[in-house]
């Protein structure tokens, strides 16, 4: 007979990750007053589904932590120090002087 697994939150992967984060922070003795969830994107290049999914996944975990009764702070940062390797399509060639 198979043991029934506990359903956490809505039963999604991000609910499970949220529960693991909360348990880890508790075991480490860290404050659970506010749990920070961070995500970042690079400013260079064309935005794509990969950079969108990075933000979406972390935001989903942040919401799941909140639904489990903890305050969260979702921090999104943009790495604007990432040097351009080439001028993006549709942008003027005058930007070449800013490469590197």
mmCIF file of N, CA and C in Angstrom:
data_model
loop_
_atom_site.group_PDB
_atom_site.id
_atom_site.type_symbol
_atom_site.label_atom_id
_atom_site.label_comp_id
_atom_site.label_asym_id
_atom_site.label_seq_id
_atom_site.Cartn_x
_atom_site.Cartn_y
_atom_site.Cartn_z
ATOM 1 N N UNK A 1 0.843 -1.180 0.000
ATOM 2 C CA UNK A 1 0.000 0.000 0.000
ATOM 3 C C UNK A 1 0.891 1.246 0.000
ATOM 4 N N UNK A 2 0.585 2.165 -0.863
ATOM 5 C CA UNK A 2 1.386 3.384 -0.993
ATOM 6 C C UNK A 2 0.935 4.432 0.018
ATOM 7 N N UNK A 3 1.907 4.996 0.703
ATOM 8 C CA UNK A 3 1.621 6.058 1.674
ATOM 9 C C UNK A 3 1.206 7.323 0.923
ATOM 10 N N UNK A 4 0.131 7.959 1.362
ATOM 11 C CA UNK A 4 -0.309 9.198 0.726
ATOM 12 C C UNK A 4 0.648 10.330 1.062
ATOM 13 N N UNK A 5 0.997 11.087 0.036
ATOM 14 C CA UNK A 5 1.879 12.224 0.237
ATOM 15 C C UNK A 5 1.060 13.441 0.633
ATOM 16 N N UNK A 6 1.651 14.252 1.495
ATOM 17 C CA UNK A 6 0.995 15.495 1.913
ATOM 18 C C UNK A 6 0.995 16.479 0.749
ATOM 19 N N UNK A 7 -0.142 17.089 0.506
ATOM 20 C CA UNK A 7 -0.224 18.120 -0.529
ATOM 21 C C UNK A 7 0.069 19.458 0.131
ATOM 22 N N UNK A 8 1.064 20.149 -0.401
ATOM 23 C CA UNK A 8 1.475 21.447 0.126
ATOM 24 C C UNK A 8 0.875 22.524 -0.764
ATOM 25 N N UNK A 9 0.218 23.506 -0.158
ATOM 26 C CA UNK A 9 -0.368 24.600 -0.938
ATOM 27 C C UNK A 9 -1.312 24.077 -1.997
ATOM 28 N N UNK A 10 -1.022 24.420 -3.247
ATOM 29 C CA UNK A 10 -1.846 23.974 -4.376
ATOM 30 C C UNK A 10 -1.315 22.672 -4.974
ATOM 31 N N UNK A 11 -0.254 22.143 -4.381
ATOM 32 C CA UNK A 11 0.318 20.896 -4.874
ATOM 33 C C UNK A 11 1.267 21.064 -6.041
ATOM 34 N N UNK A 12 1.759 22.268 -6.249
ATOM 35 C CA UNK A 12 2.656 22.537 -7.376
ATOM 36 C C UNK A 12 4.114 22.427 -6.941
ATOM 37 N N UNK A 13 5.005 22.411 -7.921
ATOM 38 C CA UNK A 13 6.432 22.345 -7.617
ATOM 39 C C UNK A 13 6.879 23.573 -6.838
ATOM 40 N N UNK A 14 6.303 24.735 -7.144
ATOM 41 C CA UNK A 14 6.743 25.946 -6.441
ATOM 42 C C UNK A 14 6.250 25.977 -4.999
ATOM 43 N N UNK A 15 5.123 25.329 -4.708
ATOM 44 C CA UNK A 15 4.689 25.201 -3.313
ATOM 45 C C UNK A 15 5.672 24.326 -2.538
ATOM 46 N N UNK A 16 6.132 23.252 -3.178
ATOM 47 C CA UNK A 16 7.102 22.355 -2.535
ATOM 48 C C UNK A 16 8.423 23.086 -2.277
ATOM 49 N N UNK A 17 8.905 23.821 -3.261
ATOM 50 C CA UNK A 17 10.147 24.590 -3.096
ATOM 51 C C UNK A 17 9.991 25.602 -1.969
ATOM 52 N N UNK A 18 8.855 26.282 -1.915
ATOM 53 C CA UNK A 18 8.600 27.269 -0.856
ATOM 54 C C UNK A 18 8.672 26.608 0.514
ATOM 55 N N UNK A 19 8.048 25.437 0.656
ATOM 56 C CA UNK A 19 8.076 24.720 1.935
ATOM 57 C C UNK A 19 9.500 24.320 2.308
ATOM 58 N N UNK A 20 10.286 23.902 1.323
ATOM 59 C CA UNK A 20 11.686 23.530 1.577
ATOM 60 C C UNK A 20 12.504 24.741 2.013
ATOM 61 N N UNK A 21 12.270 25.886 1.407
ATOM 62 C CA UNK A 21 12.983 27.113 1.792
ATOM 63 C C UNK A 21 12.636 27.494 3.224
ATOM 64 N N UNK A 22 11.356 27.463 3.554
ATOM 65 C CA UNK A 22 10.920 27.811 4.913
ATOM 66 C C UNK A 22 11.558 26.872 5.929
ATOM 67 N N UNK A 23 11.544 25.578 5.636
ATOM 68 C CA UNK A 23 12.128 24.591 6.556
ATOM 69 C C UNK A 23 13.637 24.797 6.692
ATOM 70 N N UNK A 24 14.317 25.061 5.576
ATOM 71 C CA UNK A 24 15.764 25.308 5.620
ATOM 72 C C UNK A 24 16.091 26.524 6.476
ATOM 73 N N UNK A 25 15.359 27.610 6.266
ATOM 74 C CA UNK A 25 15.604 28.831 7.039
ATOM 75 C C UNK A 25 15.346 28.591 8.523
ATOM 76 N N UNK A 26 14.319 27.818 8.827
ATOM 77 C CA UNK A 26 14.000 27.488 10.223
ATOM 78 C C UNK A 26 15.146 26.676 10.846
ATOM 79 N N UNK A 27 15.634 25.660 10.122
ATOM 80 C CA UNK A 27 16.723 24.816 10.632
ATOM 81 C C UNK A 27 18.007 25.613 10.846
ATOM 82 N N UNK A 28 18.236 26.604 9.999
ATOM 83 C CA UNK A 28 19.437 27.437 10.117
ATOM 84 C C UNK A 28 19.291 28.518 11.184
ATOM 85 N N UNK A 29 18.105 28.619 11.762
ATOM 86 C CA UNK A 29 17.873 29.599 12.818
ATOM 87 C C UNK A 29 17.740 31.021 12.309
ATOM 88 N N UNK A 30 17.448 31.169 11.041
ATOM 89 C CA UNK A 30 17.303 32.508 10.469
ATOM 90 C C UNK A 30 15.909 33.061 10.744
ATOM 91 N N UNK A 31 15.815 34.362 10.728
ATOM 92 C CA UNK A 31 14.533 35.028 10.952
ATOM 93 C C UNK A 31 13.566 34.710 9.811
ATOM 94 N N UNK A 32 12.332 34.440 10.176
ATOM 95 C CA UNK A 32 11.285 34.199 9.188
ATOM 96 C C UNK A 32 10.327 35.384 9.101
ATOM 97 N N UNK A 33 10.750 36.527 9.651
ATOM 98 C CA UNK A 33 9.901 37.727 9.604
ATOM 99 C C UNK A 33 9.616 38.137 8.162
ATOM 100 N N UNK A 34 10.654 38.163 7.345
ATOM 101 C CA UNK A 34 10.527 38.468 5.917
ATOM 102 C C UNK A 34 11.499 37.556 5.177
ATOM 103 N N UNK A 35 11.007 36.869 4.170
ATOM 104 C CA UNK A 35 11.863 35.999 3.367
ATOM 105 C C UNK A 35 12.071 36.680 2.018
ATOM 106 N N UNK A 36 13.324 36.977 1.708
ATOM 107 C CA UNK A 36 13.653 37.624 0.439
ATOM 108 C C UNK A 36 13.769 36.588 -0.671
ATOM 109 N N UNK A 37 13.178 36.890 -1.800
ATOM 110 C CA UNK A 37 13.313 36.074 -3.003
ATOM 111 C C UNK A 37 13.844 37.008 -4.078
ATOM 112 N N UNK A 38 14.967 36.625 -4.691
ATOM 113 C CA UNK A 38 15.616 37.506 -5.661
ATOM 114 C C UNK A 38 15.613 36.898 -7.051
ATOM 115 N N UNK A 39 15.602 37.770 -8.030
ATOM 116 C CA UNK A 39 15.701 37.364 -9.422
ATOM 117 C C UNK A 39 16.415 38.473 -10.175
ATOM 118 N N UNK A 40 17.115 38.118 -11.227
ATOM 119 C CA UNK A 40 17.840 39.138 -11.964
ATOM 120 C C UNK A 40 17.786 38.917 -13.458
ATOM 121 N N UNK A 41 17.941 39.995 -14.171
ATOM 122 C CA UNK A 41 17.996 39.961 -15.628
ATOM 123 C C UNK A 41 19.166 40.825 -16.085
ATOM 124 N N UNK A 42 19.711 40.477 -17.245
ATOM 125 C CA UNK A 42 20.782 41.286 -17.827
ATOM 126 C C UNK A 42 20.162 42.265 -18.815
ATOM 127 N N UNK A 43 20.674 43.465 -18.821
ATOM 128 C CA UNK A 43 20.110 44.514 -19.679
ATOM 129 C C UNK A 43 20.520 44.363 -21.133
ATOM 130 N N UNK A 44 21.621 43.669 -21.377
ATOM 131 C CA UNK A 44 22.079 43.560 -22.765
ATOM 132 C C UNK A 44 21.370 42.413 -23.479
ATOM 133 N N UNK A 45 21.326 42.513 -24.765
ATOM 134 C CA UNK A 45 20.705 41.465 -25.563
ATOM 135 C C UNK A 45 19.206 41.647 -25.686
ATOM 136 N N UNK A 46 18.641 40.820 -26.502
ATOM 137 C CA UNK A 46 17.203 40.871 -26.748
ATOM 138 C C UNK A 46 16.499 40.068 -25.660
ATOM 139 N N UNK A 47 15.458 40.620 -25.046
ATOM 140 C CA UNK A 47 14.706 39.840 -24.057
ATOM 141 C C UNK A 47 14.167 38.557 -24.706
ATOM 142 N N UNK A 48 14.212 37.452 -23.962
ATOM 143 C CA UNK A 48 13.760 36.175 -24.505
ATOM 144 C C UNK A 48 13.028 35.388 -23.423
ATOM 145 N N UNK A 49 12.445 34.274 -23.802
ATOM 146 C CA UNK A 49 11.621 33.489 -22.888
ATOM 147 C C UNK A 49 12.436 32.984 -21.694
ATOM 148 N N UNK A 50 13.719 32.748 -21.877
ATOM 149 C CA UNK A 50 14.564 32.289 -20.772
ATOM 150 C C UNK A 50 14.675 33.320 -19.663
ATOM 151 N N UNK A 51 14.864 34.577 -20.028
ATOM 152 C CA UNK A 51 14.960 35.614 -18.995
ATOM 153 C C UNK A 51 13.602 35.850 -18.346
ATOM 154 N N UNK A 52 12.534 35.695 -19.112
ATOM 155 C CA UNK A 52 11.190 35.831 -18.551
ATOM 156 C C UNK A 52 10.898 34.693 -17.571
ATOM 157 N N UNK A 53 11.320 33.473 -17.932
ATOM 158 C CA UNK A 53 11.025 32.333 -17.058
ATOM 159 C C UNK A 53 11.790 32.422 -15.745
ATOM 160 N N UNK A 54 12.994 32.988 -15.758
ATOM 161 C CA UNK A 54 13.766 33.200 -14.518
ATOM 162 C C UNK A 54 12.953 34.020 -13.526
ATOM 163 N N UNK A 55 12.404 35.113 -13.994
ATOM 164 C CA UNK A 55 11.626 36.002 -13.132
ATOM 165 C C UNK A 55 10.325 35.330 -12.699
ATOM 166 N N UNK A 56 9.654 34.680 -13.635
ATOM 167 C CA UNK A 56 8.364 34.051 -13.343
ATOM 168 C C UNK A 56 8.492 32.940 -12.309
ATOM 169 N N UNK A 57 9.506 32.086 -12.442
ATOM 170 C CA UNK A 57 9.704 30.991 -11.476
ATOM 171 C C UNK A 57 9.932 31.533 -10.078
ATOM 172 N N UNK A 58 10.808 32.494 -9.956
ATOM 173 C CA UNK A 58 11.111 33.035 -8.630
ATOM 174 C C UNK A 58 9.916 33.770 -8.035
ATOM 175 N N UNK A 59 9.157 34.458 -8.878
ATOM 176 C CA UNK A 59 7.963 35.142 -8.386
ATOM 177 C C UNK A 59 6.922 34.127 -7.906
ATOM 178 N N UNK A 60 6.789 33.013 -8.606
ATOM 179 C CA UNK A 60 5.856 31.957 -8.189
ATOM 180 C C UNK A 60 6.246 31.412 -6.819
ATOM 181 N N UNK A 61 7.537 31.209 -6.586
ATOM 182 C CA UNK A 61 8.005 30.735 -5.274
ATOM 183 C C UNK A 61 7.703 31.783 -4.211
ATOM 184 N N UNK A 62 7.914 33.051 -4.529
ATOM 185 C CA UNK A 62 7.614 34.133 -3.591
ATOM 186 C C UNK A 62 6.137 34.128 -3.197
ATOM 187 N N UNK A 63 5.254 33.965 -4.176
ATOM 188 C CA UNK A 63 3.817 33.910 -3.890
ATOM 189 C C UNK A 63 3.463 32.693 -3.045
ATOM 190 N N UNK A 64 4.109 31.559 -3.315
ATOM 191 C CA UNK A 64 3.836 30.343 -2.552
ATOM 192 C C UNK A 64 4.274 30.494 -1.100
ATOM 193 N N UNK A 65 5.405 31.145 -0.869
ATOM 194 C CA UNK A 65 5.855 31.402 0.506
ATOM 195 C C UNK A 65 4.826 32.273 1.213
ATOM 196 N N UNK A 66 4.350 33.291 0.515
ATOM 197 C CA UNK A 66 3.341 34.197 1.079
ATOM 198 C C UNK A 66 2.056 33.433 1.415
ATOM 199 N N UNK A 67 1.633 32.537 0.533
ATOM 200 C CA UNK A 67 0.421 31.753 0.770
ATOM 201 C C UNK A 67 0.579 30.783 1.939
ATOM 202 N N UNK A 68 1.826 30.456 2.278
ATOM 203 C CA UNK A 68 2.073 29.578 3.419
ATOM 204 C C UNK A 68 2.203 30.374 4.716
ATOM 205 N N UNK A 69 1.882 31.669 4.635
ATOM 206 C CA UNK A 69 1.771 32.484 5.838
ATOM 207 C C UNK A 69 2.977 33.319 6.210
ATOM 208 N N UNK A 70 3.910 33.490 5.292
ATOM 209 C CA UNK A 70 5.120 34.263 5.588
ATOM 210 C C UNK A 70 5.183 35.495 4.696
ATOM 211 N N UNK A 71 5.733 36.560 5.245
ATOM 212 C CA UNK A 71 5.904 37.777 4.450
ATOM 213 C C UNK A 71 7.112 37.594 3.543
ATOM 214 N N UNK A 72 6.963 38.018 2.302
ATOM 215 C CA UNK A 72 8.083 37.932 1.365
ATOM 216 C C UNK A 72 8.386 39.299 0.781
ATOM 217 N N UNK A 73 9.593 39.410 0.298
ATOM 218 C CA UNK A 73 10.017 40.608 -0.436
ATOM 219 C C UNK A 73 10.622 40.091 -1.732
ATOM 220 N N UNK A 74 9.980 40.389 -2.861
ATOM 221 C CA UNK A 74 10.486 39.966 -4.158
ATOM 222 C C UNK A 74 11.395 41.061 -4.683
ATOM 223 N N UNK A 75 12.654 40.727 -4.891
ATOM 224 C CA UNK A 75 13.653 41.704 -5.328
ATOM 225 C C UNK A 75 14.080 41.346 -6.750
ATOM 226 N N UNK A 76 13.828 42.255 -7.673
ATOM 227 C CA UNK A 76 14.226 42.069 -9.062
ATOM 228 C C UNK A 76 15.311 43.087 -9.378
ATOM 229 N N UNK A 77 16.425 42.606 -9.878
ATOM 230 C CA UNK A 77 17.495 43.536 -10.226
ATOM 231 C C UNK A 77 17.889 43.337 -11.680
ATOM 232 N N UNK A 78 18.420 44.396 -12.244
ATOM 233 C CA UNK A 78 18.908 44.359 -13.611
ATOM 234 C C UNK A 78 20.399 44.636 -13.581
ATOM 235 N N UNK A 79 21.162 43.728 -14.172
ATOM 236 C CA UNK A 79 22.607 43.878 -14.219
ATOM 237 C C UNK A 79 22.949 44.826 -15.363
ATOM 238 N N UNK A 80 23.013 46.110 -15.044
ATOM 239 C CA UNK A 80 23.281 47.087 -16.098
ATOM 240 C C UNK A 80 24.773 47.321 -16.309
ATOM 241 N N UNK A 81 25.605 46.518 -15.670
ATOM 242 C CA UNK A 81 27.055 46.625 -15.877
ATOM 243 C C UNK A 81 27.535 45.593 -16.891
ATOM 244 N N UNK A 82 26.596 44.842 -17.464
ATOM 245 C CA UNK A 82 26.920 43.826 -18.449
ATOM 246 C C UNK A 82 27.245 44.523 -19.767
ATOM 247 N N UNK A 83 28.491 44.470 -20.172
ATOM 248 C CA UNK A 83 28.907 45.170 -21.384
ATOM 249 C C UNK A 83 28.282 44.598 -22.643
ATOM 250 N N UNK A 84 27.923 45.467 -23.565
ATOM 251 C CA UNK A 84 27.383 45.020 -24.849
ATOM 252 C C UNK A 84 28.500 44.413 -25.685
ATOM 253 N N UNK A 85 28.198 43.284 -26.338
ATOM 254 C CA UNK A 85 29.172 42.657 -27.228
ATOM 255 C C UNK A 85 28.945 43.093 -28.674
ATOM 256 N N UNK A 86 27.716 43.468 -28.978
ATOM 257 C CA UNK A 86 27.390 43.947 -30.323
ATOM 258 C C UNK A 86 26.178 44.871 -30.215
ATOM 259 N N UNK A 87 25.983 45.640 -31.242
ATOM 260 C CA UNK A 87 24.835 46.546 -31.262
ATOM 261 C C UNK A 87 23.592 45.708 -31.579
ATOM 262 N N UNK A 88 22.573 45.750 -30.719
ATOM 263 C CA UNK A 88 21.356 44.969 -30.973
ATOM 264 C C UNK A 88 20.677 45.379 -32.279
ATOM 265 N N UNK A 89 20.001 44.433 -32.902
ATOM 266 C CA UNK A 89 19.279 44.697 -34.155
ATOM 267 C C UNK A 89 18.290 45.839 -33.956
ATOM 268 N N UNK A 90 18.243 46.706 -34.935
ATOM 269 C CA UNK A 90 17.302 47.819 -34.882
ATOM 270 C C UNK A 90 17.820 49.039 -34.143
ATOM 271 N N UNK A 91 19.016 48.944 -33.587
ATOM 272 C CA UNK A 91 19.597 50.072 -32.856
ATOM 273 C C UNK A 91 20.623 50.760 -33.756
ATOM 274 N N UNK A 92 20.858 52.049 -33.570
ATOM 275 C CA UNK A 92 21.776 52.788 -34.449
ATOM 276 C C UNK A 92 23.237 52.356 -34.273
ATOM 277 N N UNK A 93 23.983 52.388 -35.381
ATOM 278 C CA UNK A 93 25.404 52.036 -35.357
ATOM 279 C C UNK A 93 26.219 52.968 -34.475
ATOM 280 N N UNK A 94 25.689 54.139 -34.175
ATOM 281 C CA UNK A 94 26.416 55.091 -33.321
ATOM 282 C C UNK A 94 26.659 54.513 -31.923
ATOM 283 N N UNK A 95 25.967 53.434 -31.572
ATOM 284 C CA UNK A 95 26.165 52.807 -30.257
ATOM 285 C C UNK A 95 27.446 51.975 -30.188
ATOM 286 N N UNK A 96 28.094 51.738 -31.335
ATOM 287 C CA UNK A 96 29.310 50.924 -31.355
ATOM 288 C C UNK A 96 30.381 51.466 -30.415
ATOM 289 N N UNK A 97 30.417 52.764 -30.216
ATOM 290 C CA UNK A 97 31.443 53.355 -29.342
ATOM 291 C C UNK A 97 31.252 52.940 -27.885
ATOM 292 N N UNK A 98 30.091 52.383 -27.546
ATOM 293 C CA UNK A 98 29.818 51.980 -26.167
ATOM 294 C C UNK A 98 30.026 50.480 -25.926
ATOM 295 N N UNK A 99 30.460 49.759 -26.945
ATOM 296 C CA UNK A 99 30.666 48.319 -26.799
ATOM 297 C C UNK A 99 31.847 48.030 -25.889
ATOM 298 N N UNK A 100 31.737 46.887 -25.185
ATOM 299 C CA UNK A 100 32.857 46.419 -24.377
ATOM 300 C C UNK A 100 32.880 46.835 -23.009
#
